[in-house]
Coordinates of N, CA and C and ligand atoms in Angstrom, one line a residue:
M46 N 0.9 -1.4 0.1 CA 0.2 0.1 -0.1 C 1.0 1.4 -0.2
G47 N 0.6 2.1 -0.8 CA 1.0 3.8 -0.6 C 1.2 4.5 0.3
R48 N 1.9 5.6 0.3 CA 1.8 6.6 1.8 C 0.7 7.2 1.7
V49 N 0.3 7.3 2.8 CA -1.1 7.7 3.0 C -1.1 9.2 3.3
T50 N 0.1 9.6 4.1 CA 0.0 11.1 4.3 C 1.6 11.7 3.6
D51 N 1.7 12.7 3.4 CA 3.1 13.3 3.1 C 3.8 14.4 3.9
T52 N 3.3 14.4 5.1 CA 3.4 15.2 6.2 C 5.3 15.1 6.7
G53 N 5.3 13.8 6.9 CA 6.6 13.5 7.5 C 6.7 13.3 9.0
N54 N 5.5 13.8 9.2 CA 5.1 13.9 10.9 C 4.8 12.4 11.0
S55 N 5.0 11.9 12.2 CA 4.7 10.4 12.7 C 3.2 10.6 13.4
P56 N 2.4 10.2 13.3 CA 1.1 10.1 14.0 C 1.3 9.5 15.1
A57 N 0.5 9.9 16.3 CA 0.7 9.2 17.6 C -0.2 7.7 17.3
P58 N 0.7 6.8 18.1 CA -0.1 5.3 17.5 C -1.5 5.6 18.4
S59 N -2.4 4.8 18.2 CA -3.7 4.4 18.5 C -3.4 3.3 19.6
P60 N -4.5 3.2 20.5 CA -4.7 2.0 21.5 C -3.9 0.6 21.2
S61 N -4.2 0.3 19.8 CA -3.8 -0.7 19.1 C -2.3 -1.1 18.9
G62 N -1.8 0.1 18.7 CA -0.6 0.1 18.5 C -0.2 0.6 16.8
A63 N -1.0 0.5 16.2 CA -1.1 1.0 14.7 C -1.2 2.5 14.6
P64 N -0.5 3.2 13.9 CA -0.8 4.8 13.6 C -1.7 4.8 13.1
D65 N -2.7 6.0 13.7 CA -4.2 6.2 13.1 C -4.1 6.6 11.7
H66 N -3.1 7.2 10.9 CA -3.2 7.4 9.5 C -3.2 5.7 9.0
I67 N -2.8 4.6 9.3 CA -2.9 3.7 8.9 C -4.2 2.9 8.9
Q68 N -4.8 3.0 10.1 CA -5.9 2.5 10.7 C -7.1 3.1 9.8
H69 N -7.0 4.3 9.9 CA -7.9 5.4 9.0 C -7.5 6.3 7.8
P70 N -7.3 5.3 6.7 CA -6.8 6.1 5.7 C -7.7 7.0 5.1
R71 N -7.0 8.4 4.8 CA -7.8 9.3 4.2 C -8.7 8.6 2.9
A72 N -10.0 8.8 3.0 CA -10.8 8.0 1.7 C -10.4 8.7 0.4
I73 N -10.5 8.0 -0.6 CA -10.1 8.5 -1.7 C -11.1 9.3 -2.2
R74 N -11.4 10.4 -2.6 CA -12.5 11.2 -3.3 C -12.6 11.3 -4.9
S75 N -13.8 11.1 -5.4 CA -13.9 11.2 -6.7 C -14.0 12.1 -7.4
F76 N -13.6 13.4 -6.5 CA -13.6 14.8 -7.5 C -12.6 15.6 -6.6
V77 N -12.3 16.6 -7.5 CA -11.5 17.7 -6.7 C -12.1 19.0 -7.0
R78 N -12.2 19.8 -5.7 CA -13.1 21.0 -5.7 C -12.3 21.9 -7.0
R79 N -13.2 22.1 -7.8 CA -12.7 23.2 -9.1 C -12.8 24.6 -8.7
A80 N -12.0 25.0 -9.2 CA -12.0 26.6 -9.2 C -13.5 27.0 -10.2
G81 N -14.2 27.9 -9.7 CA -14.9 28.2 -10.8 C -15.9 29.5 -10.2
R82 N -16.0 30.4 -11.2 CA -16.9 31.6 -10.7 C -18.4 31.2 -10.7
T83 N -18.9 31.7 -9.5 CA -20.2 31.6 -9.5 C -21.3 33.0 -10.3
T84 N -21.9 32.9 -11.2 CA -22.3 34.0 -11.7 C -23.2 34.8 -11.1
I85 N -23.5 36.0 -11.4 CA -24.6 36.5 -10.7 C -26.1 36.1 -10.6
G86 N -26.2 35.6 -11.6 CA -27.7 34.8 -11.6 C -27.6 33.4 -10.6
Q87 N -26.6 32.8 -10.6 CA -26.7 31.7 -10.1 C -26.5 32.1 -8.1
A88 N -25.8 33.5 -8.1 CA -25.7 33.9 -6.7 C -27.2 34.2 -6.1
K89 N -27.9 34.8 -7.0 CA -29.4 35.2 -6.8 C -30.0 33.9 -6.6
A90 N -29.8 33.0 -7.3 CA -30.7 31.5 -7.5 C -30.3 31.2 -6.1
F91 N -29.1 31.1 -5.3 CA -28.8 30.7 -4.2 C -29.7 31.4 -3.2
E92 N -29.5 32.6 -3.2 CA -30.4 33.4 -2.2 C -32.1 33.2 -2.5
Q93 N -32.4 33.2 -3.4 CA -33.8 33.1 -3.7 C -34.4 31.5 -3.4
W94 N -33.6 30.2 -3.9 CA -34.1 29.2 -4.0 C -33.4 28.3 -2.9
G95 N -32.1 28.8 -2.6 CA -31.4 27.8 -1.6 C -32.2 27.5 -0.4
P96 N -32.6 28.4 0.4 CA -33.4 28.2 1.6 C -34.4 27.0 1.3
R97 N -35.2 26.7 0.1 CA -36.4 25.7 0.2 C -35.8 24.3 -0.4
F98 N -34.4 24.4 -1.3 CA -34.4 23.3 -2.1 C -33.0 22.9 -1.9
L99 N -32.3 23.7 -0.9 CA -30.9 22.9 -0.6 C -31.2 22.3 0.9
L100 N -30.8 21.2 1.0 CA -30.8 20.3 2.2 C -29.4 20.4 2.6
P101 N -29.2 20.8 4.1 CA -27.6 20.8 4.8 C -27.2 19.3 4.9
Y102 N -25.9 19.0 4.5 CA -25.5 17.6 4.9 C -25.3 17.9 6.3
S103 N -25.8 16.5 6.7 CA -25.6 16.2 8.0 C -25.4 14.7 8.4
A104 N -24.5 14.3 8.9 CA -24.0 12.9 9.4 C -25.4 12.1 10.2
T105 N -26.5 12.7 10.0 CA -27.8 11.8 10.6 C -28.5 11.7 9.6
P106 N -29.5 10.2 9.6 CA -30.6 10.1 8.6 C -31.2 11.1 8.3
L107 N -31.9 11.0 7.2 CA -32.8 12.1 6.3 C -34.1 11.8 6.2
D108 N -35.1 12.3 6.8 CA -36.4 11.8 6.7 C -36.7 12.3 5.1
L109 N -36.9 11.3 4.3 CA -36.8 11.9 2.6 C -38.4 12.6 2.6
A110 N -39.2 12.1 3.4 CA -41.0 12.3 3.1 C -40.9 13.9 3.7
Q111 N -40.3 14.2 4.6 CA -40.3 15.6 5.2 C -39.4 16.5 4.2
A112 N -38.2 16.0 3.6 CA -37.4 16.9 3.1 C -38.2 17.3 1.8
F113 N -39.1 16.1 1.3 CA -39.7 16.5 -0.2 C -41.1 17.1 0.0
G114 N -41.6 16.9 1.0 CA -42.9 17.4 1.6 C -44.1 16.2 1.1
R115 N -43.4 15.1 1.0 CA -44.3 14.3 0.1 C -43.7 12.9 0.3
E116 N -44.3 11.6 0.1 CA -43.9 10.2 0.0 C -44.0 9.9 -1.4
A117 N -42.6 10.0 -2.2 CA -42.6 9.1 -3.6 C -41.2 8.9 -3.6
P118 N -41.7 7.8 -4.9 CA -40.0 7.2 -5.3 C -39.1 8.3 -5.5
T119 N -38.0 7.8 -4.7 CA -36.6 8.9 -4.8 C -35.6 8.3 -5.7
I120 N -35.2 9.2 -6.6 CA -34.0 9.1 -7.5 C -32.8 9.9 -6.9
L121 N -31.7 9.3 -6.4 CA -30.6 9.8 -6.3 C -29.8 10.2 -7.5
E122 N -29.2 11.6 -7.7 CA -28.6 11.9 -8.8 C -26.8 12.3 -8.2
I123 N -25.9 11.4 -8.7 CA -24.6 11.7 -8.0 C -23.8 12.7 -9.1
G124 N -23.4 13.8 -8.9 CA -22.6 14.6 -9.5 C -23.3 15.1 -10.9
F125 N -24.4 16.2 -10.7 CA -25.2 16.5 -11.7 C -24.7 17.8 -12.7
G126 N -23.3 18.0 -12.3 CA -22.8 19.4 -13.1 C -23.4 20.4 -13.1
M127 N -24.0 20.8 -14.2 CA -24.6 22.4 -14.2 C -26.3 21.8 -14.0
G128 N -26.5 20.6 -13.9 CA -27.9 20.1 -13.9 C -28.8 20.3 -15.1
E129 N -28.1 20.3 -16.1 CA -29.0 20.3 -17.6 C -29.9 19.2 -17.5
A130 N -29.0 17.8 -17.2 CA -30.1 16.7 -17.7 C -31.3 16.3 -16.3
T131 N -30.7 16.8 -15.3 CA -31.5 16.7 -13.8 C -32.7 17.4 -14.1
A132 N -32.7 18.7 -14.6 CA -33.7 19.5 -14.7 C -34.8 19.0 -15.8
H133 N -34.3 18.4 -16.6 CA -34.8 18.0 -17.8 C -35.7 16.7 -17.4
I134 N -35.0 15.6 -16.6 CA -35.9 14.5 -16.3 C -36.7 14.8 -15.0
A135 N -36.3 15.8 -14.2 CA -37.3 16.1 -13.1 C -38.7 16.8 -13.6
G136 N -38.5 17.6 -15.1 CA -39.3 18.3 -15.6 C -40.3 17.1 -16.1
L137 N -39.9 15.9 -16.5 CA -40.4 14.9 -17.3 C -41.2 14.0 -16.3
M138 N -40.8 14.0 -15.2 CA -41.1 13.0 -14.1 C -41.7 13.8 -12.6
P139 N -42.6 14.6 -12.7 CA -42.9 15.1 -11.5 C -43.6 14.4 -10.4
E140 N -43.9 13.1 -10.7 CA -44.3 12.4 -9.8 C -43.1 11.4 -9.0
K141 N -41.7 11.8 -9.3 CA -40.5 11.3 -8.4 C -40.0 12.0 -7.8
N142 N -39.3 12.2 -6.8 CA -38.3 12.8 -6.0 C -36.9 12.8 -6.6
F143 N -36.3 13.9 -7.0 CA -34.7 13.7 -7.2 C -34.0 14.4 -6.1
L144 N -33.2 13.5 -5.5 CA -32.1 13.8 -4.5 C -30.8 14.1 -5.2
C145 N -30.2 15.3 -5.3 CA -28.9 15.6 -6.0 C -28.0 16.2 -5.4
C146 N -27.0 15.4 -5.6 CA -25.5 15.7 -4.9 C -24.8 16.4 -5.7
E147 N -24.3 17.1 -5.6 CA -22.8 17.9 -6.4 C -22.1 18.9 -5.4
V148 N -20.6 18.7 -5.7 CA -19.6 19.5 -4.6 C -19.6 20.8 -5.3
H149 N -19.5 21.1 -6.7 CA -19.3 22.2 -7.4 C -20.2 23.1 -7.2
E150 N -19.7 24.2 -6.5 CA -20.7 25.3 -6.2 C -21.5 26.1 -7.5
P151 N -20.7 26.7 -8.4 CA -21.4 27.0 -9.6 C -22.7 26.3 -10.3
G152 N -22.3 24.8 -10.1 CA -23.1 23.7 -10.7 C -24.4 23.9 -9.8
V153 N -24.3 23.8 -8.3 CA -25.3 24.0 -7.6 C -26.3 25.1 -7.8
G154 N -25.5 26.6 -8.1 CA -26.2 27.5 -8.3 C -27.0 27.4 -9.6
A155 N -26.1 26.7 -10.7 CA -26.9 26.7 -12.1 C -28.2 26.0 -11.7
L156 N -28.3 24.8 -11.2 CA -29.4 24.0 -10.8 C -30.1 24.6 -10.2
L157 N -30.1 25.4 -8.9 CA -31.0 26.5 -8.6 C -31.7 27.1 -9.4
K158 N -30.9 27.6 -10.1 CA -31.5 28.8 -11.3 C -32.6 27.7 -12.0
R159 N -32.2 26.7 -12.7 CA -33.2 26.0 -13.6 C -34.4 25.5 -12.6
I160 N -34.1 25.4 -11.3 CA -35.3 24.9 -10.5 C -36.3 26.1 -10.6
G161 N -35.8 27.5 -10.4 CA -36.6 28.7 -10.2 C -37.2 28.9 -11.6
E162 N -36.5 28.7 -12.7 CA -37.0 29.1 -14.1 C -37.9 28.0 -14.6
H163 N -38.0 26.7 -14.2 CA -39.0 26.0 -14.8 C -39.8 25.2 -13.4
E164 N -40.0 26.0 -12.4 CA -40.7 25.8 -11.3 C -40.8 24.7 -10.7
L165 N -39.4 23.8 -10.8 CA -39.4 22.3 -10.4 C -39.8 22.2 -8.8
A166 N -40.7 21.3 -8.5 CA -40.8 21.3 -6.9 C -40.2 20.0 -6.3
N167 N -39.6 19.2 -7.2 CA -39.3 17.5 -7.0 C -38.1 17.5 -6.7
I168 N -37.0 18.7 -6.7 CA -35.7 18.5 -6.7 C -35.1 19.0 -5.0
R169 N -34.2 18.2 -4.6 CA -33.6 19.0 -3.5 C -32.2 18.6 -3.4
I170 N -31.6 19.4 -3.1 CA -29.9 19.5 -3.7 C -29.2 19.2 -2.3
V171 N -28.1 18.3 -2.1 CA -27.4 18.3 -1.1 C -25.9 18.8 -2.0
Q172 N -25.3 19.8 -1.4 CA -24.0 20.1 -1.7 C -23.0 19.7 -0.8
H173 N -22.5 18.1 -1.2 CA -21.4 17.4 -0.7 C -21.3 16.4 -1.3
D174 N -20.2 15.4 -0.8 CA -19.5 14.3 -1.5 C -20.8 13.1 -1.2
A175 N -21.3 12.8 -2.4 CA -22.7 11.8 -2.6 C -22.1 10.5 -1.7
V176 N -20.9 10.4 -1.7 CA -20.5 8.9 -0.7 C -21.1 9.1 0.7
E177 N -20.7 10.5 1.3 CA -20.9 10.5 2.4 C -22.4 10.8 2.5
V178 N -23.1 11.2 1.9 CA -24.5 11.3 1.8 C -25.1 10.1 1.9
L179 N -24.9 9.1 1.2 CA -25.1 7.6 1.0 C -24.8 6.8 2.4
D180 N -23.6 7.2 3.0 CA -23.0 6.3 4.3 C -23.8 7.0 5.3
H181 N -24.2 8.4 5.4 CA -24.8 9.1 6.6 C -26.2 9.4 6.8
M182 N -26.9 9.9 5.5 CA -28.0 10.4 5.4 C -29.3 9.1 4.9
L183 N -28.7 8.3 4.0 CA -29.7 7.7 3.6 C -29.9 6.1 4.3
A184 N -31.1 5.8 4.2 CA -31.3 4.2 4.8 C -31.2 3.5 3.9
P185 N -31.2 2.1 4.0 CA -31.2 0.8 3.3 C -32.4 0.9 2.5
D186 N -32.6 0.3 1.1 CA -34.0 0.4 0.5 C -34.5 1.8 0.2
C187 N -34.0 2.4 0.2 CA -34.9 3.9 0.1 C -35.0 4.4 -1.1
L188 N -34.4 4.0 -2.1 CA -34.2 4.5 -3.4 C -35.0 3.8 -4.4
A189 N -35.7 4.5 -5.4 CA -35.9 3.8 -6.7 C -35.0 4.0 -7.8
G190 N -34.2 4.6 -7.6 CA -33.1 4.7 -8.8 C -32.2 5.3 -8.6
V191 N -30.9 4.9 -9.6 CA -29.7 6.3 -8.9 C -29.3 6.3 -10.5
H192 N -28.9 7.8 -10.6 CA -28.2 8.2 -12.0 C -26.8 8.9 -11.9
V193 N -25.8 8.4 -12.5 CA -24.6 8.8 -12.6 C -24.3 9.0 -13.9
F194 N -24.2 10.2 -14.6 CA -24.2 10.7 -15.9 C -22.8 11.3 -16.2
F195 N -21.8 11.0 -16.8 CA -20.7 11.3 -17.5 C -19.8 11.7 -15.9
P196 N -19.6 10.6 -14.9 CA -18.9 10.7 -14.1 C -17.4 11.2 -14.5
D197 N -16.7 11.8 -13.8 CA -15.3 12.2 -14.3 C -14.6 10.9 -14.8
P198 N -13.9 10.8 -15.6 CA -13.7 9.6 -16.0 C -12.1 9.3 -15.7
W199 N -11.5 10.0 -14.9 CA -10.3 9.7 -14.2 C -9.3 9.5 -15.3
H200 N -9.0 9.7 -16.3 CA -8.4 8.9 -17.7 C -6.8 8.3 -17.1
K201 N -6.3 8.9 -16.6 CA -4.6 8.2 -16.5 C -5.1 7.0 -15.4
L202 N -4.0 6.1 -15.6 CA -4.0 5.1 -14.9 C -4.0 5.4 -13.4
R203 N -3.2 5.9 -13.1 CA -2.7 6.3 -11.7 C -3.8 7.0 -10.8
H204 N -5.0 7.5 -11.9 CA -5.9 8.0 -11.2 C -7.2 7.3 -11.2
N205 N -7.3 6.3 -11.9 CA -8.3 5.3 -12.2 C -9.1 5.0 -10.8
K206 N -8.2 5.0 -9.6 CA -8.8 4.6 -8.2 C -9.9 5.7 -7.9
R207 N -9.8 7.0 -8.3 CA -11.1 7.8 -8.2 C -12.1 7.7 -8.8
R208 N -12.3 6.9 -9.8 CA -13.5 6.7 -10.3 C -14.6 6.2 -9.4
L209 N -15.7 6.9 -9.6 CA -16.8 6.5 -8.9 C -17.2 4.9 -8.8
I210 N -17.6 4.5 -10.1 CA -18.1 3.2 -10.4 C -17.0 2.0 -10.3
Q211 N -17.1 1.6 -8.8 CA -15.9 0.7 -8.2 C -16.8 -0.4 -7.3
P212 N -16.4 -1.4 -7.1 CA -17.2 -2.6 -6.3 C -17.8 -2.0 -4.9
P213 N -16.7 -1.1 -4.2 CA -17.5 -0.8 -3.1 C -18.7 0.4 -3.1
L214 N -18.4 1.1 -3.9 CA -19.8 2.0 -4.1 C -20.9 1.1 -4.7
V215 N -20.5 0.4 -5.8 CA -22.0 -0.1 -6.5 C -22.5 -0.7 -5.2
A216 N -21.6 -1.6 -4.3 CA -22.4 -2.5 -3.2 C -23.6 -1.5 -2.5
K217 N -22.9 -0.2 -2.0 CA -23.7 0.6 -1.1 C -24.5 0.9 -2.3
L218 N -24.7 1.2 -3.4 CA -25.9 1.8 -3.7 C -26.9 0.5 -4.1
A219 N -26.3 -0.6 -4.2 CA -27.2 -1.6 -4.1 C -28.2 -1.8 -3.2
A220 N -27.4 -1.7 -1.8 CA -27.9 -1.8 -0.6 C -28.9 -0.6 -0.5
H221 N -28.6 0.3 -0.9 CA -29.8 1.5 -0.7 C -31.1 1.6 -1.7
L222 N -30.9 0.5 -2.7 CA -31.9 0.4 -3.5 C -33.2 -0.4 -2.9
Q223 N -34.1 0.1 -3.3 CA -35.4 -0.9 -3.1 C -35.7 -2.0 -4.1
R224 N -36.3 -3.3 -4.0 CA -36.2 -4.1 -5.2 C -37.0 -3.6 -6.5
G225 N -36.6 -3.8 -7.3 CA -37.1 -3.0 -8.5 C -36.4 -1.7 -9.1
G226 N -35.7 -1.2 -8.1 CA -34.8 0.0 -8.1 C -33.8 -0.4 -9.3
Y227 N -33.4 1.0 -9.6 CA -32.2 0.7 -10.8 C -31.3 1.9 -11.0
I228 N -29.9 1.4 -11.3 CA -28.8 2.1 -11.5 C -28.4 2.5 -13.2
H229 N -28.5 3.7 -13.3 CA -28.2 4.0 -14.6 C -26.9 4.9 -14.8
C230 N -25.8 4.4 -15.4 CA -24.8 5.2 -15.7 C -24.5 5.5 -17.1
A231 N -24.1 6.6 -17.5 CA -23.6 6.9 -19.0 C -22.0 7.6 -18.8
T232 N -21.6 7.3 -19.7 CA -19.9 7.8 -20.1 C -19.5 7.9 -21.5
D233 N -18.8 8.7 -21.7 CA -18.2 8.9 -23.1 C -16.9 8.2 -23.1
W234 N -16.5 7.8 -22.2 CA -14.9 7.4 -22.1 C -14.8 5.6 -22.1
E235 N -14.7 5.1 -23.0 CA -14.7 3.7 -23.5 C -14.2 2.6 -22.4
P236 N -12.9 2.8 -21.7 CA -12.4 2.3 -20.7 C -13.3 2.3 -19.5
Y237 N -13.9 3.3 -19.1 CA -14.5 3.4 -17.7 C -16.0 2.7 -18.3
A238 N -16.5 3.1 -19.5 CA -17.7 2.2 -19.8 C -17.6 0.6 -19.6
Q239 N -16.5 0.2 -20.2 CA -16.1 -1.1 -19.8 C -15.9 -1.7 -18.3
Q240 N -15.6 -0.6 -17.5 CA -15.3 -0.9 -16.1 C -16.8 -0.7 -15.3
M241 N -17.7 0.1 -15.9 CA -19.1 0.0 -15.6 C -19.8 -1.1 -15.7
L242 N -19.6 -1.8 -16.8 CA -20.5 -2.8 -17.2 C -20.1 -4.2 -16.5
E243 N -18.5 -4.2 -16.2 CA -17.8 -5.1 -15.4 C -18.2 -5.3 -14.1
V244 N -18.0 -4.0 -13.3 CA -18.3 -3.8 -12.0 C -19.8 -4.0 -11.6
L245 N -21.1 -3.3 -12.6 CA -22.1 -3.5 -12.2 C -23.0 -5.2 -12.4
S246 N -22.2 -5.8 -13.6 CA -22.2 -7.3 -13.7 C -21.7 -8.1 -12.5
A247 N -20.5 -7.8 -11.7 CA -20.2 -8.6 -10.9 C -21.0 -8.3 -9.3
E248 N -21.9 -7.2 -9.3 CA -22.7 -7.1 -8.0 C -24.1 -8.1 -8.0
P249 N -23.7 -9.2 -7.2 CA -24.9 -10.1 -7.2 C -26.3 -9.5 -7.2
A250 N -26.6 -8.3 -6.4 CA -27.8 -8.0 -6.1 C -28.5 -7.1 -7.5
L251 N -27.7 -7.0 -8.4 CA -28.3 -6.3 -9.9 C -28.1 -7.3 -10.8
Q252 N -29.0 -7.0 -11.6 CA -29.0 -7.6 -12.9 C -29.0 -6.6 -14.1
N253 N -28.4 -7.2 -15.2 CA -28.4 -5.8 -16.5 C -29.6 -6.0 -17.2
T254 N -30.4 -4.9 -17.5 CA -31.7 -5.0 -18.1 C -31.6 -5.3 -19.5
T255 N -30.2 -5.4 -20.2 CA -30.3 -5.7 -21.7 C -29.1 -6.6 -21.4
Q256 N -28.5 -7.1 -22.6 CA -27.4 -7.7 -23.1 C -26.4 -6.7 -23.2
G257 N -25.2 -6.4 -22.4 CA -24.3 -5.4 -22.8 C -24.6 -4.2 -22.3
F258 N -24.5 -3.3 -23.4 CA -25.1 -1.6 -22.9 C -26.3 -1.4 -23.4
A259 N -26.8 -0.4 -22.9 CA -28.3 -0.1 -23.1 C -28.5 1.1 -24.1
A260 N -29.5 0.9 -24.7 CA -29.9 2.3 -25.7 C -29.9 3.2 -24.6
R261 N -29.7 4.6 -25.2 CA -30.2 5.5 -24.1 C -31.3 5.9 -24.1
P262 N -31.7 5.5 -22.7 CA -33.2 5.8 -22.0 C -33.7 7.2 -22.7
D263 N -34.9 7.1 -23.1 CA -35.7 8.5 -23.7 C -35.3 9.6 -22.8
Y264 N -35.5 9.3 -21.5 CA -35.6 10.3 -20.3 C -34.5 11.0 -20.3
R265 N -33.2 10.5 -20.7 CA -31.7 10.9 -20.7 C -31.4 11.9 -21.8
P266 N -31.6 13.2 -21.6 CA -31.4 14.3 -22.7 C -29.9 13.9 -23.3
L267 N -30.0 14.3 -24.6 CA -28.8 14.6 -25.2 C -28.2 16.1 -25.1
T268 N -27.3 16.1 -23.9 CA -26.9 17.4 -23.5 C -25.9 18.0 -24.9
K269 N -25.5 19.5 -24.5 CA -24.9 20.3 -25.6 C -23.7 19.3 -25.4
F270 N -23.0 19.0 -24.4 CA -21.6 18.9 -24.4 C -21.9 17.3 -25.1
E271 N -22.8 16.3 -24.9 CA -22.7 15.0 -25.5 C -23.1 15.2 -26.9
N272 N -23.7 16.3 -27.5 CA -24.2 16.7 -29.0 C -22.8 16.7 -29.8
R273 N -21.9 17.7 -28.9 CA -20.8 18.0 -29.3 C -20.0 16.8 -29.6
G274 N -19.7 16.0 -28.9 CA -18.9 14.8 -28.7 C -19.3 13.9 -29.9
L275 N -20.5 13.7 -29.9 CA -21.1 12.7 -30.7 C -21.0 13.3 -32.3
K276 N -21.0 14.7 -32.4 CA -20.9 14.9 -33.9 C -19.2 15.0 -34.0
L277 N -18.2 14.8 -33.2 CA -17.0 14.5 -33.6 C -16.5 12.9 -33.4
G278 N -17.9 12.0 -33.5 CA -17.6 10.8 -33.7 C -17.3 10.1 -32.4
H279 N -17.5 10.8 -31.4 CA -17.2 10.0 -29.9 C -18.7 9.0 -29.7
G280 N -18.2 8.1 -28.9 CA -19.0 7.2 -28.8 C -19.8 7.6 -27.4
V281 N -20.9 7.0 -26.7 CA -21.6 7.4 -25.5 C -21.9 5.9 -25.4
W282 N -21.8 5.6 -23.9 CA -22.5 4.0 -23.4 C -23.2 4.3 -22.4
D283 N -24.5 4.0 -22.4 CA -25.5 3.8 -21.1 C -25.3 2.4 -20.5
V284 N -25.3 2.3 -19.4 CA -25.7 1.1 -18.9 C -26.7 1.0 -17.6
V285 N -27.8 0.2 -17.7 CA -29.1 0.2 -16.8 C -29.1 -1.2 -16.0
F286 N -28.7 -1.1 -14.8 CA -29.0 -2.2 -14.1 C -29.9 -2.3 -13.1
R287 N -30.9 -3.4 -12.8 CA -32.1 -3.4 -11.9 C -31.8 -4.4 -10.6
K288 N -32.3 -3.9 -9.7 CA -32.4 -4.8 -8.1 C -33.5 -6.0 -8.4
S289 N -33.3 -6.9 -8.3 CA -34.4 -8.0 -8.2 C -35.0 -8.3 -6.7
Ligands
LIG658 C1 -17.8 15.2 -15.7 S1 -18.9 16.3 -14.4 C2 -20.5 15.4 -15.4 C3 -21.5 16.5 -14.9 C4 -23.1 15.9 -15.5 N1 -23.3 14.8 -14.9 C5 -23.3 16.1 -16.7 O1 -23.7 14.8 -17.4 O2 -23.1 17.2 -17.5 C6 -19.0 15.3 -13.0 C7 -19.3 15.6 -11.9 O3 -19.4 14.9 -10.8 C8 -19.1 15.5 -9.5 N2 -18.9 14.8 -8.4 C9 -17.7 14.0 -8.5 N3 -17.8 13.1 -7.6 C10 -18.7 13.5 -6.6 C11 -19.1 13.0 -5.6 N4 -18.6 12.0 -4.6 N5 -20.4 13.6 -5.1 C12 -20.9 14.8 -5.6 N6 -20.4 15.1 -6.7 C13 -19.4 14.5 -7.3 C14 -18.2 16.7 -9.9 O4 -18.0 17.9 -9.3 C15 -18.6 16.8 -11.4 O5 -19.3 18.3 -11.3

């Protein structure tokens, strides 16, 4: 195993004798906090819509019915970026709740702005690491679906370990899904698409809804970014697995 810290300081040993940094290595994160300017429009959206649609991260279980003001099937979205697909899908499916996690502040502002513009009542945003949200805020069997669209591909081999779709996270997602619930991932990076297929196929609680890759489900819009890639001849791969 590689070094966990670079500080050169030796942490005090824990009662078991092992240094704490060995027992509790810093979790590998799937994101880096990108710099990015929040626009005036996004800042206004934070002010206007934040109090109603942002849920604070807290290491305590979230009451979904209370958070959304109703009981409805809940879809978790991990890493919504600027929220283009999120707002589109939430508009198509007013009968579902969308719990959406993103760490990038301008993205959160952009989705709040879309919520205001399209009067979307069925989205709640947690501006925090989705892995911690899963671990601490969500109960087992509480989700009807999970969307992970174009997660950071972490192209370089030495960064592959930062990818979201890996066995431990997929096991966690499966445990949070209700029976009949689904995981839908999409990527434009073929090696990651193969990894998604392999990792999801290896999770015993999940079954592929089709042979191999899925056709893009109608609800997932072609975003500007994806359209541009397709025009350049790049591929896009969807995978949809279900918990039986
Ligand atoms: C490449 S972008 C794709 C955004 C969007 N889904 C789309 O299709 O355009 C990936 C996003 O995932 C976010 N992200 C990565 N890991 C995350 C995590 N653990 N929790 C929440 N957001 C995360 C990043 O901040 C980034 O905005």
